[in-house]
Tab-separated table of C-alpha atoms in Angstrom:
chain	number	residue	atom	x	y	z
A	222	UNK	CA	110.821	186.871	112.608
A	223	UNK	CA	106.845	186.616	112.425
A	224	UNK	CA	104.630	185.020	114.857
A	225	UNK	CA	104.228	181.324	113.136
A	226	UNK	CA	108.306	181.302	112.250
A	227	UNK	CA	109.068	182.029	116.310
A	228	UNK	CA	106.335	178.947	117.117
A	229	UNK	CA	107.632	176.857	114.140
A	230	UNK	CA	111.534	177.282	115.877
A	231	UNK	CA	110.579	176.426	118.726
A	232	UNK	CA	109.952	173.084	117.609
A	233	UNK	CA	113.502	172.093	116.794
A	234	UNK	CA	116.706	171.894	119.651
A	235	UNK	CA	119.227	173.977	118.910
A	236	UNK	CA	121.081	171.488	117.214
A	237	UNK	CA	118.396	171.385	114.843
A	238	UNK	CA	116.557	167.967	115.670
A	239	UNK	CA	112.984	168.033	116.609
A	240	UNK	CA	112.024	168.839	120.072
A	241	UNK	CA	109.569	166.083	121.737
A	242	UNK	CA	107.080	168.782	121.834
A	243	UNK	CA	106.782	168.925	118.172
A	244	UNK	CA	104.829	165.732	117.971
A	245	UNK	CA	102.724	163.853	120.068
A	246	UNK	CA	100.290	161.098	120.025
A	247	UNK	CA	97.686	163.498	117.056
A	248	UNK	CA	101.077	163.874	115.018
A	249	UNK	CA	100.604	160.174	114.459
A	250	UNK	CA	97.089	159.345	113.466
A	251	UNK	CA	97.768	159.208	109.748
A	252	UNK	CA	100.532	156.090	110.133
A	253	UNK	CA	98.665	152.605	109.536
A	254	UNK	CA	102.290	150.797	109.841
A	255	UNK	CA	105.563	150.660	110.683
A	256	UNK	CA	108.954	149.353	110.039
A	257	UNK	CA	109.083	145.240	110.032
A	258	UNK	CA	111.943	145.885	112.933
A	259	UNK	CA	109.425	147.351	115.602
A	260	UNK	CA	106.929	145.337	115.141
A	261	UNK	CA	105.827	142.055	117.412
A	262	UNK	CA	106.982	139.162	117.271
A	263	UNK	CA	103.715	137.564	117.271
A	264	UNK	CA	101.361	138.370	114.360
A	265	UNK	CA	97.541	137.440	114.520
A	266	UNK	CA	96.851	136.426	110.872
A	267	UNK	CA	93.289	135.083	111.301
A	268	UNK	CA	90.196	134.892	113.952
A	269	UNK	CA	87.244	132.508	113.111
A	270	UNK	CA	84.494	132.369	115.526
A	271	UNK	CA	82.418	129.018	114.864
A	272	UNK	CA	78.892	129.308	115.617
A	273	UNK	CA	77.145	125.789	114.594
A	274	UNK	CA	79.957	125.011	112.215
A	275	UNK	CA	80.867	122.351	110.740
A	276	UNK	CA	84.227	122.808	110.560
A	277	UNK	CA	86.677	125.963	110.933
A	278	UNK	CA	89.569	125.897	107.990
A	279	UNK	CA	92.521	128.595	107.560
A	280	UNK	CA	93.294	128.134	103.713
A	281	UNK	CA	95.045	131.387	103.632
A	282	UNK	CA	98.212	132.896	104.912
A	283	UNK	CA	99.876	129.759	105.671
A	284	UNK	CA	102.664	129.996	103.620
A	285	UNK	CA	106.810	130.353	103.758
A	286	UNK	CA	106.371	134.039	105.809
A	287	UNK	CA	106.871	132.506	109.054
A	288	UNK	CA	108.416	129.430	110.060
A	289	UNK	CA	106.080	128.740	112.897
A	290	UNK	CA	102.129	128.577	113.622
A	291	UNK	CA	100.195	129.287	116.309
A	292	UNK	CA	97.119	127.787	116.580
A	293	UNK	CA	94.692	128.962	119.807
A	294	UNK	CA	91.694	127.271	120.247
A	295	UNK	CA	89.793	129.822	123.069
A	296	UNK	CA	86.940	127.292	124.394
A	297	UNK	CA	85.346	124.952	121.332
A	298	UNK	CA	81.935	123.715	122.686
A	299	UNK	CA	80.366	120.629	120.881
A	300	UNK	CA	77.318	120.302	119.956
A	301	UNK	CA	77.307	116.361	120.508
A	302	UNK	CA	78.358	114.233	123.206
A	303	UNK	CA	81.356	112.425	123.474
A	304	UNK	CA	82.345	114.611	120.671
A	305	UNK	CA	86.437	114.821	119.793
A	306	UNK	CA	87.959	117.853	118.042
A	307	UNK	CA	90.603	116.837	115.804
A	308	UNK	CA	92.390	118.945	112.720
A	309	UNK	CA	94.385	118.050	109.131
A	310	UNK	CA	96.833	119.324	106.733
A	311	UNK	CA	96.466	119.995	103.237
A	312	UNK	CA	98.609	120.528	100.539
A	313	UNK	CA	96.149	121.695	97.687
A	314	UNK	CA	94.938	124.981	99.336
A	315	UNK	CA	92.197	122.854	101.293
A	316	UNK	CA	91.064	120.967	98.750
A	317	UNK	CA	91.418	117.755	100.592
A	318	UNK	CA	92.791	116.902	104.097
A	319	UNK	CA	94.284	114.168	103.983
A	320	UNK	CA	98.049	114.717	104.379
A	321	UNK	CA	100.079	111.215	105.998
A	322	UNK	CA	100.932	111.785	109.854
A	323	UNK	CA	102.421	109.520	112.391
A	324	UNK	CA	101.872	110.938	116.087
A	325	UNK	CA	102.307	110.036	119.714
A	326	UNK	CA	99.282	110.713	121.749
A	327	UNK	CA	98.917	110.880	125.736
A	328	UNK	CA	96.881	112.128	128.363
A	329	UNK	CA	96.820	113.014	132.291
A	330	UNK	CA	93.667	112.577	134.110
A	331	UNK	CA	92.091	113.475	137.462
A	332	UNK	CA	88.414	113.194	138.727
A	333	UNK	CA	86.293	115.277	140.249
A	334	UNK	CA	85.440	112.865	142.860
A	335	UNK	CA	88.818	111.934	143.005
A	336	UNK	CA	88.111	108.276	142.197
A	337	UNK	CA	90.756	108.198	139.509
A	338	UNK	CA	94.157	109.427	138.302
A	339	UNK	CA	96.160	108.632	135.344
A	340	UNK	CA	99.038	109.353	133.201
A	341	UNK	CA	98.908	107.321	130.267
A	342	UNK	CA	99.938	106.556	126.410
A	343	UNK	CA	96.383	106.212	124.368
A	344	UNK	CA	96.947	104.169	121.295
A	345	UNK	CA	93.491	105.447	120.133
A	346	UNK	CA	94.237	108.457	119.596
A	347	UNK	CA	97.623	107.900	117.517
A	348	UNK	CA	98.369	107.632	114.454
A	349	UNK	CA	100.759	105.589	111.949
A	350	UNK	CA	100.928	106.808	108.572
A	351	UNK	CA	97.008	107.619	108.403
A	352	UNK	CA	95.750	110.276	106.445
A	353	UNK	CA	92.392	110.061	109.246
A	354	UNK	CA	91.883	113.336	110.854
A	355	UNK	CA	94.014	113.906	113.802
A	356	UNK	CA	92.423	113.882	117.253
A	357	UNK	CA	92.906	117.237	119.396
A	358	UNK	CA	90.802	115.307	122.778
A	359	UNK	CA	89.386	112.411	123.436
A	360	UNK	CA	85.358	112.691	123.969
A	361	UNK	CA	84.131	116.052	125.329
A	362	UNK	CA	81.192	116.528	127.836
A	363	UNK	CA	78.779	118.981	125.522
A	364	UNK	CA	77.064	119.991	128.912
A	365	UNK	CA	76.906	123.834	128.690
A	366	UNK	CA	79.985	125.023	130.977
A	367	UNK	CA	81.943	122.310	128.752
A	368	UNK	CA	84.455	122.888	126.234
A	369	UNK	CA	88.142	122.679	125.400
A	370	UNK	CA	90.743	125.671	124.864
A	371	UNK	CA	94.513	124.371	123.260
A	372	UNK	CA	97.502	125.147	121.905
A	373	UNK	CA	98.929	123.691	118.516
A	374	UNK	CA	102.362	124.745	117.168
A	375	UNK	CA	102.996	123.651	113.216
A	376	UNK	CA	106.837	124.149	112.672
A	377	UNK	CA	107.634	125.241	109.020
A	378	UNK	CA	104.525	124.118	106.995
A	379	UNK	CA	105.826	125.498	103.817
A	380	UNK	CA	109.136	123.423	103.888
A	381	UNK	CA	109.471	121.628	100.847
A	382	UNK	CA	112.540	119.507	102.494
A	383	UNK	CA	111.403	118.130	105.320
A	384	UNK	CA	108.646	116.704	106.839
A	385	UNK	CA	105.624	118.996	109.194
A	386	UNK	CA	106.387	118.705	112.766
A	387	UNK	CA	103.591	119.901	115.319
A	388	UNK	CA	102.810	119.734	119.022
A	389	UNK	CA	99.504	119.853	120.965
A	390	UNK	CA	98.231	120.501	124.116
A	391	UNK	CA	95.105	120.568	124.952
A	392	UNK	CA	92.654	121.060	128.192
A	393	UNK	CA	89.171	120.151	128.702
A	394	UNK	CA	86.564	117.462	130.749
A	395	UNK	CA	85.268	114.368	129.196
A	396	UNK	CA	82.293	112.571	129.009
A	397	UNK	CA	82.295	110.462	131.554
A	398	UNK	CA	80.784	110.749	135.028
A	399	UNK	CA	81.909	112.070	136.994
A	400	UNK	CA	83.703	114.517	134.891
A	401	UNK	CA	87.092	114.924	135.300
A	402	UNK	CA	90.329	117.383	133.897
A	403	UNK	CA	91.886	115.782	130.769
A	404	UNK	CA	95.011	117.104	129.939
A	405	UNK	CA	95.817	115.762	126.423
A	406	UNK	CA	99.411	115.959	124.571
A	407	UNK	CA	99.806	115.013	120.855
A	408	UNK	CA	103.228	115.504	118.827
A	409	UNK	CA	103.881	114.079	115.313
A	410	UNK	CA	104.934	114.982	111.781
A	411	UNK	CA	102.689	115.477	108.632
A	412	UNK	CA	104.754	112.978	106.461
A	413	UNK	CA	105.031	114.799	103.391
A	414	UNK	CA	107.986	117.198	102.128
A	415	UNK	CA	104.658	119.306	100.106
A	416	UNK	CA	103.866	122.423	101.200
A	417	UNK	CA	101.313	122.327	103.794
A	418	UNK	CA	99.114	125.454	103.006
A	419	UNK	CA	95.526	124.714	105.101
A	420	UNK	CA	94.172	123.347	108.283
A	421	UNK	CA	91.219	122.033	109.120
A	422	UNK	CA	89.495	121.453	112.518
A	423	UNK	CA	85.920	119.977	113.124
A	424	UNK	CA	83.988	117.573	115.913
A	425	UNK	CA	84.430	113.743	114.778
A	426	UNK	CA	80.225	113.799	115.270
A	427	UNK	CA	78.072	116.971	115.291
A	428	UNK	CA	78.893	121.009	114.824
A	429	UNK	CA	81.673	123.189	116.997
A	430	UNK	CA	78.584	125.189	118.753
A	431	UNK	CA	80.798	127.627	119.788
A	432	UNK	CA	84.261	128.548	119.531
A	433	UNK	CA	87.588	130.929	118.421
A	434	UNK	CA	90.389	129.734	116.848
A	435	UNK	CA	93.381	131.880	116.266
A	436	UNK	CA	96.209	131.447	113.877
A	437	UNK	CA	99.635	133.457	114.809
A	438	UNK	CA	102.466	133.717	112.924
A	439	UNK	CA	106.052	133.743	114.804
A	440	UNK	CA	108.052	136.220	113.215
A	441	UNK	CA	111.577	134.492	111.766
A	442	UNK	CA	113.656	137.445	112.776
B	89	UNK	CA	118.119	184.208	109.082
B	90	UNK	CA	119.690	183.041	113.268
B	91	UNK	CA	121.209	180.226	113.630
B	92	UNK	CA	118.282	178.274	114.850
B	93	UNK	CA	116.222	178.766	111.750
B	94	UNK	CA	120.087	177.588	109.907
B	95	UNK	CA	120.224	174.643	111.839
B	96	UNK	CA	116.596	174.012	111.387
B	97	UNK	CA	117.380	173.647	107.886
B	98	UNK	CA	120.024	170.893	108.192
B	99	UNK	CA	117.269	168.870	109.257
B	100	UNK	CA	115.403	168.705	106.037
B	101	UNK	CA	116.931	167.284	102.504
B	102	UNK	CA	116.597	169.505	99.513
B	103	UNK	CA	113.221	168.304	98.388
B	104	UNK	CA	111.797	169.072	102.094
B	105	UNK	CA	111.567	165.612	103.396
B	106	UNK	CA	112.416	165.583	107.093
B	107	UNK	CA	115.945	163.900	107.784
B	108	UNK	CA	116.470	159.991	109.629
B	109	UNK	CA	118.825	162.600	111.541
B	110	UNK	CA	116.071	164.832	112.686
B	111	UNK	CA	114.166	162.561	114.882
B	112	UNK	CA	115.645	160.200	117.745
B	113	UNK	CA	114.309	158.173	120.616
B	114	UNK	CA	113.724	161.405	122.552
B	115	UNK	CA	111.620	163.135	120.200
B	116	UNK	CA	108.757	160.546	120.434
B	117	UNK	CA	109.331	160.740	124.451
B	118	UNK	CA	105.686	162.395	124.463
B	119	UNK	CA	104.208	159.468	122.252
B	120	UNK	CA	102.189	157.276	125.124
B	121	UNK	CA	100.073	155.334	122.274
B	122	UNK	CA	100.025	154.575	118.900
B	123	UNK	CA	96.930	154.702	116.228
B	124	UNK	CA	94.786	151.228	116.184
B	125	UNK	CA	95.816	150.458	112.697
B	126	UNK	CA	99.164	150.311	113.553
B	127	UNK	CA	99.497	146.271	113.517
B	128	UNK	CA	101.767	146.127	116.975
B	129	UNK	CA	102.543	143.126	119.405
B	130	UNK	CA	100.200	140.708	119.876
B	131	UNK	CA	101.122	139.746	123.386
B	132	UNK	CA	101.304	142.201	125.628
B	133	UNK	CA	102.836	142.547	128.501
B	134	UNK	CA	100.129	143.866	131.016
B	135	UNK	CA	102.514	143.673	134.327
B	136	UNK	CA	105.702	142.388	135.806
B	137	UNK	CA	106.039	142.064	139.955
B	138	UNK	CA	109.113	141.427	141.398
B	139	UNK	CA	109.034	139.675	144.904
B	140	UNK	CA	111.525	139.979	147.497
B	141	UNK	CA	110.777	137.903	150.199
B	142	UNK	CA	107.280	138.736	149.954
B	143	UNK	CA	104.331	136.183	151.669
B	144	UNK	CA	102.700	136.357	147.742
B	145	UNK	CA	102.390	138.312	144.309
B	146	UNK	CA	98.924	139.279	143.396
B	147	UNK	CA	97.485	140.809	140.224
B	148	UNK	CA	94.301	142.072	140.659
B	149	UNK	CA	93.724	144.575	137.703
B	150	UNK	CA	93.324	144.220	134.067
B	151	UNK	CA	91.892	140.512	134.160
B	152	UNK	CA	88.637	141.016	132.272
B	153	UNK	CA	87.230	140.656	128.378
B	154	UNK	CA	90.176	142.496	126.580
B	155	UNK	CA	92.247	139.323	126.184
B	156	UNK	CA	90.837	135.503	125.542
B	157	UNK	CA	93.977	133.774	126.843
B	158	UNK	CA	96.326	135.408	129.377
B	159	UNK	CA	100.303	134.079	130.104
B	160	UNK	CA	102.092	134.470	133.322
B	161	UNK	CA	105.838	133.847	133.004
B	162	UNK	CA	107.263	132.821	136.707
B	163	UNK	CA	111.515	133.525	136.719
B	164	UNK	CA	113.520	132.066	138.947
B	165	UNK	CA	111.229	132.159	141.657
B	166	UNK	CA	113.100	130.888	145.085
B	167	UNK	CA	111.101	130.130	148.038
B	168	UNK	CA	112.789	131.008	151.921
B	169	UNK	CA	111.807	127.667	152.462
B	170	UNK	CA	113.358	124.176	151.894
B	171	UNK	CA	110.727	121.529	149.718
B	172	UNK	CA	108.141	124.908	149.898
B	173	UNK	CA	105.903	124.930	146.676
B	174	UNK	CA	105.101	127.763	144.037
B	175	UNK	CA	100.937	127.487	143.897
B	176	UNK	CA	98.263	129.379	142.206
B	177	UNK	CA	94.679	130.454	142.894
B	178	UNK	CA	91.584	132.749	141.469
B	179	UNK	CA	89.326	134.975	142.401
B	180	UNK	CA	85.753	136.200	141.871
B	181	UNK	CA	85.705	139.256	143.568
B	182	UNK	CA	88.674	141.108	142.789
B	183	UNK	CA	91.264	139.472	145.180
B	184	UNK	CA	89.037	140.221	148.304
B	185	UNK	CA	89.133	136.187	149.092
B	186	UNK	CA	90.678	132.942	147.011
B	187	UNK	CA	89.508	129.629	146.686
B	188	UNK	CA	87.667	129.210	143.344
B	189	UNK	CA	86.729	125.094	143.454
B	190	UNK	CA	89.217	123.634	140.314
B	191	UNK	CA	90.039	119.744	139.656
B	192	UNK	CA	93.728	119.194	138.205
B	193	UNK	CA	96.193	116.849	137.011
B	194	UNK	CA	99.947	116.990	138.035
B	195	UNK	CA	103.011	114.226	135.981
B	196	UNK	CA	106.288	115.457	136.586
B	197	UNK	CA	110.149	114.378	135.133
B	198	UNK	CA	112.928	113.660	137.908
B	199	UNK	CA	116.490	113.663	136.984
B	200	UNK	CA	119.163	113.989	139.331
B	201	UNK	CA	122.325	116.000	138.727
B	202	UNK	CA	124.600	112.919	139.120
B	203	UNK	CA	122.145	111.008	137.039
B	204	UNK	CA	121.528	108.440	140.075
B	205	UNK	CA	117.820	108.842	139.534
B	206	UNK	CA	114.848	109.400	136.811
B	207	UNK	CA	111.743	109.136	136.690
B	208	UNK	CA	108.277	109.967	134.876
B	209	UNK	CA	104.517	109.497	136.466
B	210	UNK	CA	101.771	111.038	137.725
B	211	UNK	CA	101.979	112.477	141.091
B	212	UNK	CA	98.576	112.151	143.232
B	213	UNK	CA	100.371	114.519	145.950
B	214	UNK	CA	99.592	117.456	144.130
B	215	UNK	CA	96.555	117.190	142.347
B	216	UNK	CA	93.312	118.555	143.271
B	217	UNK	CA	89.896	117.254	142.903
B	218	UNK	CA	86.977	119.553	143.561
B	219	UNK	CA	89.344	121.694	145.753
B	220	UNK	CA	89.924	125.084	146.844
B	221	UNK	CA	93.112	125.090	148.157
B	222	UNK	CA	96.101	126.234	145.794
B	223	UNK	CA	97.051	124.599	142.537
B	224	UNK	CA	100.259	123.306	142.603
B	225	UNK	CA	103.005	124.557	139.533
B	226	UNK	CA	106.124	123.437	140.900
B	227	UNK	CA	107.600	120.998	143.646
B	228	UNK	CA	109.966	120.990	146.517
B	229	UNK	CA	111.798	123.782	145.052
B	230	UNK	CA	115.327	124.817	147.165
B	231	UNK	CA	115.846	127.600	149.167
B	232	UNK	CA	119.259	128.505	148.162
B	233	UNK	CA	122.463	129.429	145.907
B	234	UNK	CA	120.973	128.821	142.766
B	235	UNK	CA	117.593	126.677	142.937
B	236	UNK	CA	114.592	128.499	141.907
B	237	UNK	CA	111.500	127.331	139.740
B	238	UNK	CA	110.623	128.748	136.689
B	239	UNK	CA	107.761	128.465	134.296
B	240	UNK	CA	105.013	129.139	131.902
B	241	UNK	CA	100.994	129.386	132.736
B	242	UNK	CA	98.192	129.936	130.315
B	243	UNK	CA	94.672	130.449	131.407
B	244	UNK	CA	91.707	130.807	129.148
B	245	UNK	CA	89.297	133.031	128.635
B	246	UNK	CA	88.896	133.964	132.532
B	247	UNK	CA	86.158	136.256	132.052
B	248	UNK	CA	83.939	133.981	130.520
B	249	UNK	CA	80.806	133.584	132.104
B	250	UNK	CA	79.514	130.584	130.208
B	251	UNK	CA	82.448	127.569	130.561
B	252	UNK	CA	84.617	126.693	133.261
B	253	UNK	CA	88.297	128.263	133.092
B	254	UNK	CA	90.860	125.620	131.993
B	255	UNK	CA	94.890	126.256	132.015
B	256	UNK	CA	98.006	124.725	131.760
B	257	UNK	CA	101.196	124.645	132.945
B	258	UNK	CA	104.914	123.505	132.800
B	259	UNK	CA	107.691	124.417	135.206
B	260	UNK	CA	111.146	123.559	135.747
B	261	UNK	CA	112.764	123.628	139.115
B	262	UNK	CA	116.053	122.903	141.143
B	263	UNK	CA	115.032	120.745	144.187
B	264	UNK	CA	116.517	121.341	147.135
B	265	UNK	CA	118.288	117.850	146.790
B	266	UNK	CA	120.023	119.267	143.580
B	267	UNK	CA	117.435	117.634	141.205
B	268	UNK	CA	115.318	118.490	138.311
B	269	UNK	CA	111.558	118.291	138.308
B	270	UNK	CA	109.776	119.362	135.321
B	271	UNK	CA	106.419	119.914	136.164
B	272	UNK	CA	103.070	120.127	134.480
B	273	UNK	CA	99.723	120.846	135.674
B	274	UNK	CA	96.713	121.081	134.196
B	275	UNK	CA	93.022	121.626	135.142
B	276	UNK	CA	90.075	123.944	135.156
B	277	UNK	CA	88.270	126.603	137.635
B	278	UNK	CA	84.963	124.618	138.481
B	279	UNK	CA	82.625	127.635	137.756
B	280	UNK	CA	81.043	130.102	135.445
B	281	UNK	CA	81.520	133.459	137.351
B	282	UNK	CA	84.531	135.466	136.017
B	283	UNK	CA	87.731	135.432	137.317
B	284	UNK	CA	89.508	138.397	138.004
B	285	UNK	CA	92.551	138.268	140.179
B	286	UNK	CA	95.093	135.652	140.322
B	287	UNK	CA	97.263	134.982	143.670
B	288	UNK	CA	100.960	133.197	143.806
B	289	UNK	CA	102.028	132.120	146.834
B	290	UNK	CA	104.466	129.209	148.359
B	291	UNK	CA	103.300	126.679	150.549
B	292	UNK	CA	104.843	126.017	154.385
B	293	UNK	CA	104.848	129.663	154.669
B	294	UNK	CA	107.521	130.114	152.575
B	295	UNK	CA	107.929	133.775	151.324
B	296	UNK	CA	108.860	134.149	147.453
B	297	UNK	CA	111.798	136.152	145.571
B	298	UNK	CA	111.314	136.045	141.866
B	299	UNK	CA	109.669	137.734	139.602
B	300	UNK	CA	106.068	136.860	137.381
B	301	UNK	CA	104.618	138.874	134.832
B	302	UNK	CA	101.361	138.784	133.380
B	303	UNK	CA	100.634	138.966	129.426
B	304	UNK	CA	97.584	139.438	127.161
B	305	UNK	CA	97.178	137.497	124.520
B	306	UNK	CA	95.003	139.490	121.291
């Protein structure tokens, strides 16, 4: 038995199966995916970095592959003060956003100085059976260290049975002085039994200076 | 032709492809990482510490740029103390001191287990406003049998140098007086340095058993 054949056997167990040896970490280089079943449960679909934007919209890959979204918004930055990010659906590809939601909104707030506490329902920031753009937090500070990071779940947008439920939280400090942590909740539905295939999120006055957003997919096995 | 280079052979169909047969679990044993293109988990799990009755957990390492959000995950975590507190605070300078200045909110849910008492509010107990003393997760969790706290923290972008570092939190707990508090705090690390170790520890001197891991978010 040559050389190569002796090096080649002793590759394989005895039983004929491949011996770890045979491949390592170079065997692999070539594979750019693998079976659905060993992959994550957690799929980044899309990044979008805002720099002076007017808005940030994700009118692809929202569709009937997963039955949740995960929206993370990594520190948006206003460029205005008193600024509030808020998002909507749409059911023509992004179009128009302008889908129907009722929502709950409320908030828990502490100062800096301590001067004041709250936990409260904010009827300004709810919504019954608009199709106004949803509000993410009340007014942001747009001093330089300011900015908010969140977390938006949208359960089953391409559901053409029921209506969209979604739930916020969000983090950030307002506007007034002295600043102080708002901790902002919003829940609701998008009121329509249409696909809901885009989001859109912008500042109700001025640019997102600076920002990520990420969109995640939750796999449904 | 030995038996090897036979049995060799059963491992390959007639057209040469290698056999599902051929390769188990133990043949990749020497696989420690897998090409970049290969879409994998997007949160990853960068370390799991399991306390027994131990004064704190620390992680000190891998806190830096790779990762814009990161999620601890606090299991049944049971101080040795009666009403003791889980708590968390950040560091600058690798875990050599803690006490990075954060304000914070804190509303909690009470239900007792024989349903004699509810509640919802804010509680100004455990707040913090321009503090550096530890931010509160959990309350008055029991010391034994079966009460522990448990819970979820996410903390942005730590490594920023440009905005303060906000997080959130929500925690469920057993009180000592056989009562549920769902907790949730909320706040931000007052500065613009980087932070780059995170510290759990009890209040009253408790020492913890439980276990917290730390994930990456891509």
């Amino acid at each position: 038995m040559g050389t190569i054949t002796r090096k080649f056997a002793n590759n394989f167990l005895s039983g004929g199966t491949f011996a770890a040896a045979a491949i390592n970490n170079s065997s692999l280089t070539n594979i750019t995916d693998v079976p659905t079943a060993v992959k994550g449960k957690l799929t980044l679909i899309s990044t979008q970095t805002a720099s002076a934007s007017a808005s940030i919209s994700f009118t692809t890959g929202i569709d009937s592959t997963y039955d949740e979204y995960i929206f993370k918004f990594i520190n948006m930055h206003p460029s205005a003060s008193d600024a509030r990010l808020t998002f909507n659906l749409s059911t023509d590809g992004g179009s128009s956003y302008n889908v129907t939601k009722t929502t709950t909104s409320f908030y828990c707030t502490h100062q800096e100085n301590a001067g004041y506490a709250e936990l409260a329902y904010t009827t300004g920031s709810d919504l019954a059976q608009s199709t106004a753009y949803q509000r993410i937090t009340s007014g942001l500070s747009n001093d330089n260290d300011s900015a908010t990071s969140a977390t938006l779940h949208l359960f089953a947008p391409s559901s053409t049975t029921y209506v969209k439920n979604f739930m916020l939280v969000s983090n950030y400090f307002n506007v007034d002085s002295p600043a102080g942590s708002y901790n902002f909740y919003i829940a609701g539905y998008g009121n329509t039994t249409s696909a809901v295939n885009a989001i859109d999120f912008k500042f109700d006055s001025g640019n997102i200076d600076d920002g990520i957003i990420k969109m995640y997919g939750v796999s449904k096995t | 032709m030995g038996t090897i280079t036979r049995t060799i052979g059963n491992s390959f169909t007639t057209s040469g492809v290698i056999k599902s047969s051929a390769i188990d679990n133990t043949t990749l044993s020497n696989v420690s990482a897998l090409p970049a293109a290969i879409p994998t988990g997007f949160m990853v799990l960068l370390s799991t510490q399991t306390a027994s009755a131990s004064a704190s957990i620390s992680f000190t390492t891998g806190i830096d740029s790779t990762y814009k959000e990161y999620m601890f995950i606090w299991n049944n975590c049971q101080p040795s103390v009666d009403f003791a507190t889980l708590g968390f605070q950040a560091s600058t300078d690798g875990g050599s001191s803690y006490g990075v200045t954060a304000t914070t909110s804190f509303f909690k849910a009470n239900n007792r287990e024989d349903n004699s008492f509810t509640s919802l509010g804010y509680d100004g107990g455990q707040d913090l406003a321009q503090s550096t003393n530890d931010v509160q997760l959990s309350l008055s969790i029991g010391s034994l049998g079966s009460r522990s706290s448990s819970g979820v923290l996410n903390i942005f972008e730590p490594s920023s140098t440009t905005f303060v570092k906000h997080f959130t939190a929500v925690s469920s707990d057993r009180e000592n007086r056989d009562r549920l508090t769902n907790c949730y705090s909320a706040g931000y690390f007052n500065t613009t340095s980087a932070l780059n170790s995170f510290i759990f520890r009890c209040n009253l001197s408790a020492n913890i058993t439980g276990t917290i891991q730390m994930f990456g978010i891509k």
